[in-house]
Coordinates of C-alpha atoms in Angstrom, one line a residue:
X182 CA 9.8 -39.9 -3.6
X183 CA 11.3 -37.6 -6.3
X184 CA 12.4 -34.0 -6.0
X185 CA 10.3 -31.1 -7.2
X186 CA 12.7 -30.8 -10.2
X187 CA 12.3 -34.4 -11.1
X188 CA 8.5 -34.2 -11.0
X189 CA 8.7 -31.0 -13.0
X190 CA 10.9 -32.7 -15.6
X191 CA 8.3 -35.5 -16.0
X192 CA 5.5 -33.0 -16.6
X193 CA 7.5 -30.9 -19.0
X194 CA 8.4 -33.9 -21.0
X195 CA 4.8 -35.2 -21.2
X196 CA 2.7 -32.0 -21.8
X197 CA 3.2 -31.7 -25.6
X198 CA 3.3 -35.5 -26.1
X199 CA -0.1 -35.8 -24.3
X200 CA -1.6 -32.9 -26.3
X201 CA -0.4 -34.2 -29.7
X202 CA -1.6 -37.7 -28.8
X203 CA -5.2 -36.6 -29.3
X204 CA -4.7 -36.3 -33.1
X205 CA -4.8 -33.5 -35.6
X206 CA -5.5 -30.1 -34.1
X207 CA -5.9 -27.1 -36.6
X208 CA -2.6 -25.4 -36.8
X209 CA -3.6 -22.0 -35.5
X210 CA -5.5 -23.4 -32.6
X211 CA -2.6 -25.7 -31.7
X212 CA -0.2 -22.8 -31.9
X213 CA -2.3 -20.7 -29.6
X214 CA -2.9 -23.5 -27.1
X215 CA 0.8 -24.4 -27.1
X216 CA 1.9 -20.8 -26.7
X217 CA 0.3 -20.6 -23.2
X218 CA 0.9 -24.3 -22.3
X219 CA 4.6 -24.1 -23.0
X220 CA 5.1 -20.8 -21.3
X221 CA 6.6 -22.5 -18.3
X222 CA 5.8 -21.6 -14.8
X223 CA 6.0 -23.6 -11.5
X224 CA 3.7 -26.4 -12.8
X225 CA 2.7 -26.6 -9.1
X226 CA -0.6 -28.4 -9.7
X227 CA 0.7 -31.3 -11.8
X228 CA 3.7 -31.7 -9.6
X229 CA 1.5 -31.8 -6.6
X230 CA -0.7 -34.5 -8.2
X231 CA 2.3 -36.7 -9.0
X232 CA 3.8 -36.1 -5.5
X233 CA 0.5 -37.0 -3.8
X234 CA 0.2 -40.2 -5.8
X235 CA 3.8 -41.0 -5.0
X236 CA 3.4 -40.3 -1.3
X237 CA 1.0 -43.3 -1.0
X238 CA 3.0 -45.6 -3.3
X239 CA 1.0 -45.0 -6.4
X240 CA 2.2 -45.3 -10.0
X241 CA 3.5 -41.9 -11.1
X242 CA 3.5 -42.8 -14.8
X243 CA -0.2 -43.9 -14.5
X244 CA -1.0 -40.5 -12.9
X245 CA 0.9 -38.5 -15.6
X246 CA -2.0 -38.0 -18.0
X247 CA -4.1 -36.6 -15.1
X248 CA -1.3 -34.3 -14.1
X249 CA -1.0 -32.9 -17.6
X250 CA -4.7 -32.5 -17.9
X251 CA -4.7 -30.5 -14.7
X252 CA -2.1 -28.2 -16.1
X253 CA -4.1 -27.7 -19.2
X254 CA -7.1 -26.8 -17.1
X255 CA -5.1 -24.3 -15.1
X256 CA -3.6 -22.8 -18.4
X257 CA -7.1 -22.5 -19.9
X258 CA -8.3 -20.6 -16.8
X259 CA -5.3 -18.2 -17.1
X260 CA -6.0 -17.5 -20.8
X261 CA -9.6 -16.7 -20.0
X262 CA -8.8 -14.8 -16.8
X263 CA -6.5 -12.5 -18.8
X264 CA -9.2 -11.5 -21.3
X265 CA -10.5 -7.9 -21.4
X266 CA -13.9 -9.0 -20.1
X267 CA -12.2 -10.6 -17.1
X268 CA -9.0 -9.3 -15.5
X269 CA -7.8 -7.5 -18.7
X270 CA -4.1 -8.4 -18.3
X271 CA -1.3 -7.8 -20.9
X272 CA 1.4 -9.9 -19.2
X273 CA 1.4 -13.5 -18.1
X274 CA 4.5 -15.6 -17.1
X275 CA 6.7 -12.8 -18.4
X276 CA 5.1 -12.8 -21.9
X277 CA 2.2 -11.0 -23.7
X278 CA -1.0 -12.7 -22.8
X279 CA -2.7 -15.0 -25.3
X280 CA -5.2 -12.6 -26.6
X281 CA -2.5 -10.0 -27.2
X282 CA -0.8 -12.4 -29.5
X283 CA -3.6 -14.3 -31.2
X284 CA -6.7 -12.0 -30.6
X285 CA -9.6 -12.5 -28.3
X286 CA -11.5 -15.0 -30.4
X287 CA -8.6 -17.4 -30.8
X288 CA -7.7 -17.0 -27.1
X289 CA -11.2 -18.0 -26.1
X290 CA -11.0 -21.1 -28.4
X291 CA -7.5 -21.9 -27.1
X292 CA -8.9 -22.0 -23.6
X293 CA -11.8 -24.1 -24.7
X294 CA -9.5 -26.4 -26.5
X295 CA -7.3 -27.0 -23.5
X296 CA -10.3 -27.7 -21.3
X297 CA -11.7 -30.1 -23.8
X298 CA -8.3 -31.8 -24.3
X299 CA -7.9 -32.2 -20.5
X300 CA -11.2 -34.0 -20.2
X301 CA -10.4 -36.3 -23.2
X302 CA -7.0 -37.2 -21.8
X303 CA -8.4 -38.1 -18.3
X304 CA -11.2 -40.1 -19.6
X305 CA -9.0 -42.0 -22.1
X306 CA -6.6 -42.8 -19.3
X307 CA -9.4 -43.9 -17.0
X308 CA -10.7 -46.3 -19.6
X309 CA -7.2 -47.8 -20.1
X310 CA -6.9 -48.3 -16.3
X311 CA -9.8 -50.7 -16.2
X312 CA -11.1 -49.8 -12.7
X313 CA -12.8 -46.9 -11.1
X314 CA -9.8 -45.0 -9.8
X315 CA -9.3 -43.1 -13.0
X316 CA -13.0 -42.2 -13.3
X317 CA -13.0 -41.0 -9.7
X318 CA -9.9 -39.0 -10.2
X319 CA -11.3 -37.4 -13.3
X320 CA -14.5 -36.6 -11.5
X321 CA -12.6 -34.9 -8.7
X322 CA -10.6 -32.7 -11.0
X323 CA -13.7 -31.8 -13.2
X324 CA -15.7 -31.0 -10.0
X325 CA -13.0 -28.8 -8.5
X326 CA -12.5 -27.0 -11.8
X327 CA -16.2 -26.5 -12.5
X328 CA -19.4 -24.6 -11.6
X329 CA -19.2 -25.4 -7.9
X330 CA -15.4 -25.0 -7.8
X331 CA -13.0 -22.7 -9.7
X332 CA -15.6 -21.3 -12.0
X333 CA -17.8 -20.5 -9.1
X334 CA -14.9 -18.6 -7.4
X335 CA -14.2 -16.7 -10.6
X336 CA -17.9 -15.6 -10.8
X337 CA -17.8 -14.2 -7.3
X338 CA -14.4 -12.5 -8.2
X339 CA -15.9 -10.9 -11.3
X340 CA -19.3 -9.9 -9.9
X341 CA -17.7 -8.6 -6.7
X342 CA -15.4 -6.1 -8.2
X343 CA -15.8 -2.7 -6.6
X344 CA -18.2 -4.0 -3.9
X345 CA -17.5 -3.7 -0.2
X346 CA -15.0 -6.4 0.7
X347 CA -16.1 -8.8 3.4
X348 CA -14.4 -11.9 5.0
X349 CA -17.2 -14.1 3.7
X350 CA -16.9 -13.1 0.1
X351 CA -13.1 -13.2 0.1
X352 CA -13.0 -16.6 1.8
X353 CA -15.4 -18.0 -0.9
X354 CA -13.3 -16.6 -3.7
X355 CA -10.1 -18.0 -2.3
X356 CA -11.5 -21.4 -1.5
X357 CA -12.9 -21.8 -5.0
X358 CA -11.0 -19.7 -7.5
X359 CA -7.6 -20.9 -6.1
X360 CA -7.9 -23.6 -3.4
X361 CA -10.1 -25.9 -5.4
X362 CA -7.5 -26.3 -8.1
X363 CA -4.8 -27.0 -5.5
X364 CA -7.0 -29.5 -3.7
X365 CA -7.9 -31.3 -6.9
X366 CA -4.3 -32.6 -7.5
X367 CA -4.1 -34.0 -3.9
X368 CA -7.6 -35.6 -4.0
X369 CA -7.0 -37.1 -7.5
X370 CA -3.4 -38.2 -6.7
X371 CA -4.6 -40.0 -3.5
X372 CA -7.5 -41.6 -5.4
X373 CA -5.1 -42.9 -8.1
X374 CA -2.9 -44.4 -5.4
X375 CA -5.9 -46.3 -4.0
X376 CA -6.3 -44.3 -0.8
X377 CA -9.3 -44.9 1.5
X378 CA -11.9 -42.2 2.1
X379 CA -10.4 -41.0 5.4
X380 CA -7.0 -40.5 3.8
X381 CA -8.5 -38.7 0.8
X382 CA -10.4 -36.4 3.2
X383 CA -7.2 -35.6 5.0
X384 CA -5.6 -34.8 1.7
X385 CA -8.4 -32.4 0.8
X386 CA -7.9 -30.7 4.1
X387 CA -4.2 -30.3 3.3
X388 CA -5.1 -29.0 -0.2
X389 CA -7.7 -26.4 0.9
X390 CA -5.3 -24.9 3.4
X391 CA -2.4 -24.9 1.0
X392 CA -4.6 -23.2 -1.5
X393 CA -5.8 -20.5 1.0
X394 CA -2.2 -19.8 2.0
X395 CA -1.1 -19.7 -1.6
X396 CA -3.8 -17.1 -2.5
X397 CA -3.1 -15.0 0.6
X398 CA 0.6 -14.8 -0.4
X399 CA -0.6 -14.0 -4.0
X400 CA -2.6 -11.1 -2.6
X401 CA 0.5 -9.9 -0.7
X402 CA 2.7 -10.1 -3.8
X403 CA 0.2 -8.0 -5.7
X404 CA 0.9 -5.3 -3.1
X405 CA 4.6 -5.9 -2.5
X406 CA 5.9 -7.6 -5.7
X407 CA 7.3 -6.2 -9.0
X408 CA 6.5 -7.1 -12.6
X409 CA 9.9 -8.4 -13.4
X410 CA 9.8 -11.0 -10.7
X411 CA 6.1 -11.8 -10.8
X412 CA 5.9 -12.1 -14.6
X413 CA 2.5 -10.3 -14.4
X414 CA 1.3 -6.8 -13.6
X415 CA 1.3 -6.0 -9.9
X416 CA -1.1 -3.5 -8.2
X417 CA -4.1 -4.5 -10.3
X418 CA -6.1 -5.8 -7.4
X419 CA -6.5 -2.5 -5.6
X420 CA -6.8 -0.5 -8.8
X421 CA -9.8 -2.7 -10.0
X422 CA -11.4 -3.0 -6.6
X423 CA -10.7 -6.8 -6.3
X424 CA -11.9 -8.6 -3.2
X425 CA -8.7 -9.8 -1.6
X426 CA -7.5 -10.9 1.9
X427 CA -5.4 -7.8 2.1
X428 CA -8.4 -5.6 1.4
X429 CA -10.3 -7.1 4.3
X430 CA -7.5 -7.8 6.8
X431 CA -4.5 -5.7 5.8
X432 CA -1.0 -6.8 5.0
X433 CA 0.3 -8.0 8.4
X434 CA -2.9 -9.9 9.3
X435 CA -2.9 -11.5 5.9
X436 CA 0.7 -12.6 6.4
X437 CA -0.3 -14.1 9.8
X438 CA -3.4 -15.9 8.4
X439 CA -1.2 -17.4 5.7
X440 CA 1.1 -18.9 8.4
X441 CA -1.9 -20.3 10.2
X442 CA -3.3 -21.9 7.0
X443 CA 0.1 -23.6 6.4
X444 CA 0.2 -24.9 9.9
X445 CA -3.3 -26.4 9.3
X446 CA -2.1 -28.0 6.0
X447 CA 0.9 -29.6 7.8
X448 CA -1.3 -30.8 10.6
X449 CA -3.6 -32.6 8.1
X450 CA -0.6 -34.6 6.9
X451 CA -0.4 -36.3 10.4
X452 CA -3.6 -38.2 9.4
X453 CA -1.9 -39.6 6.2
X454 CA 0.3 -42.6 6.0
X455 CA 3.4 -42.7 3.9
X456 CA 6.3 -40.3 3.5
X457 CA 4.8 -36.8 3.7
X458 CA 8.0 -34.6 3.9
X459 CA 7.6 -33.4 0.3
X460 CA 4.1 -32.2 0.9
X461 CA 5.0 -30.6 4.2
X462 CA 8.0 -28.8 2.7
X463 CA 5.9 -27.6 -0.2
X464 CA 3.3 -26.1 2.1
X465 CA 5.9 -24.4 4.2
X466 CA 7.7 -23.0 1.1
X467 CA 4.5 -21.2 0.1
X468 CA 5.2 -18.5 2.6
X469 CA 8.5 -17.6 0.9
X470 CA 7.0 -17.3 -2.6
X471 CA 8.3 -14.4 -4.7
X472 CA 6.2 -15.2 -7.8

């Protein structure tokens, strides 16, 4: 097993290489795509995919195109999420949002480009692998990112603004808008490592609860954090009537629910073979996030 920093270094070194490997991209489009993709951040999702694959003895280098594709999907979602028609944010990862720099039209195309590039990278890698692991991993990521996954959660988030917050609505948003894209790397990483269905299911249970805890803490940070540390504008959830865990349960209950979700994520690891300390520590560290 590698450290978080070592997985991160692998991802950072591969992102631009993977993107340019697709061939010529119009200069302005590439610039806008790269602006958001190279903005840094925790790279949690691709690191998680590599770590999940590594946990079960899989080939990290073989998994790298899927990890990079997942970060491209995450970045596209942030570009579109920041648009005036969505969350209307001016700041992302400590820098002006994509549409503030390149305009709304190019920001939309940059997001489209990253999503398309991600699918192309995964399918190309799957063809080169010569068995169904790559196809299954790509399907898992596409499903979790798509119309029954992340996009579905975003729809509820957008259409629910200003409505009465309920536990059912907030749970749906958290499970799909956030948790699906944190379950995808574990599911895909385990599949790439050749895991059986029972192990993949346990990995998904881990990912869902990690994702729920992650978003609960995110909701807390929007209330308690500051722009300099977060790299984005705090206080927007309440101002725009967003459906959050805090809006339904309050600060202290949200903090307690996040702890319970982490405990469930860790418990799921007991059903998984291999060295799971990295995944366990990652889940537990979610509670101490400051950004």
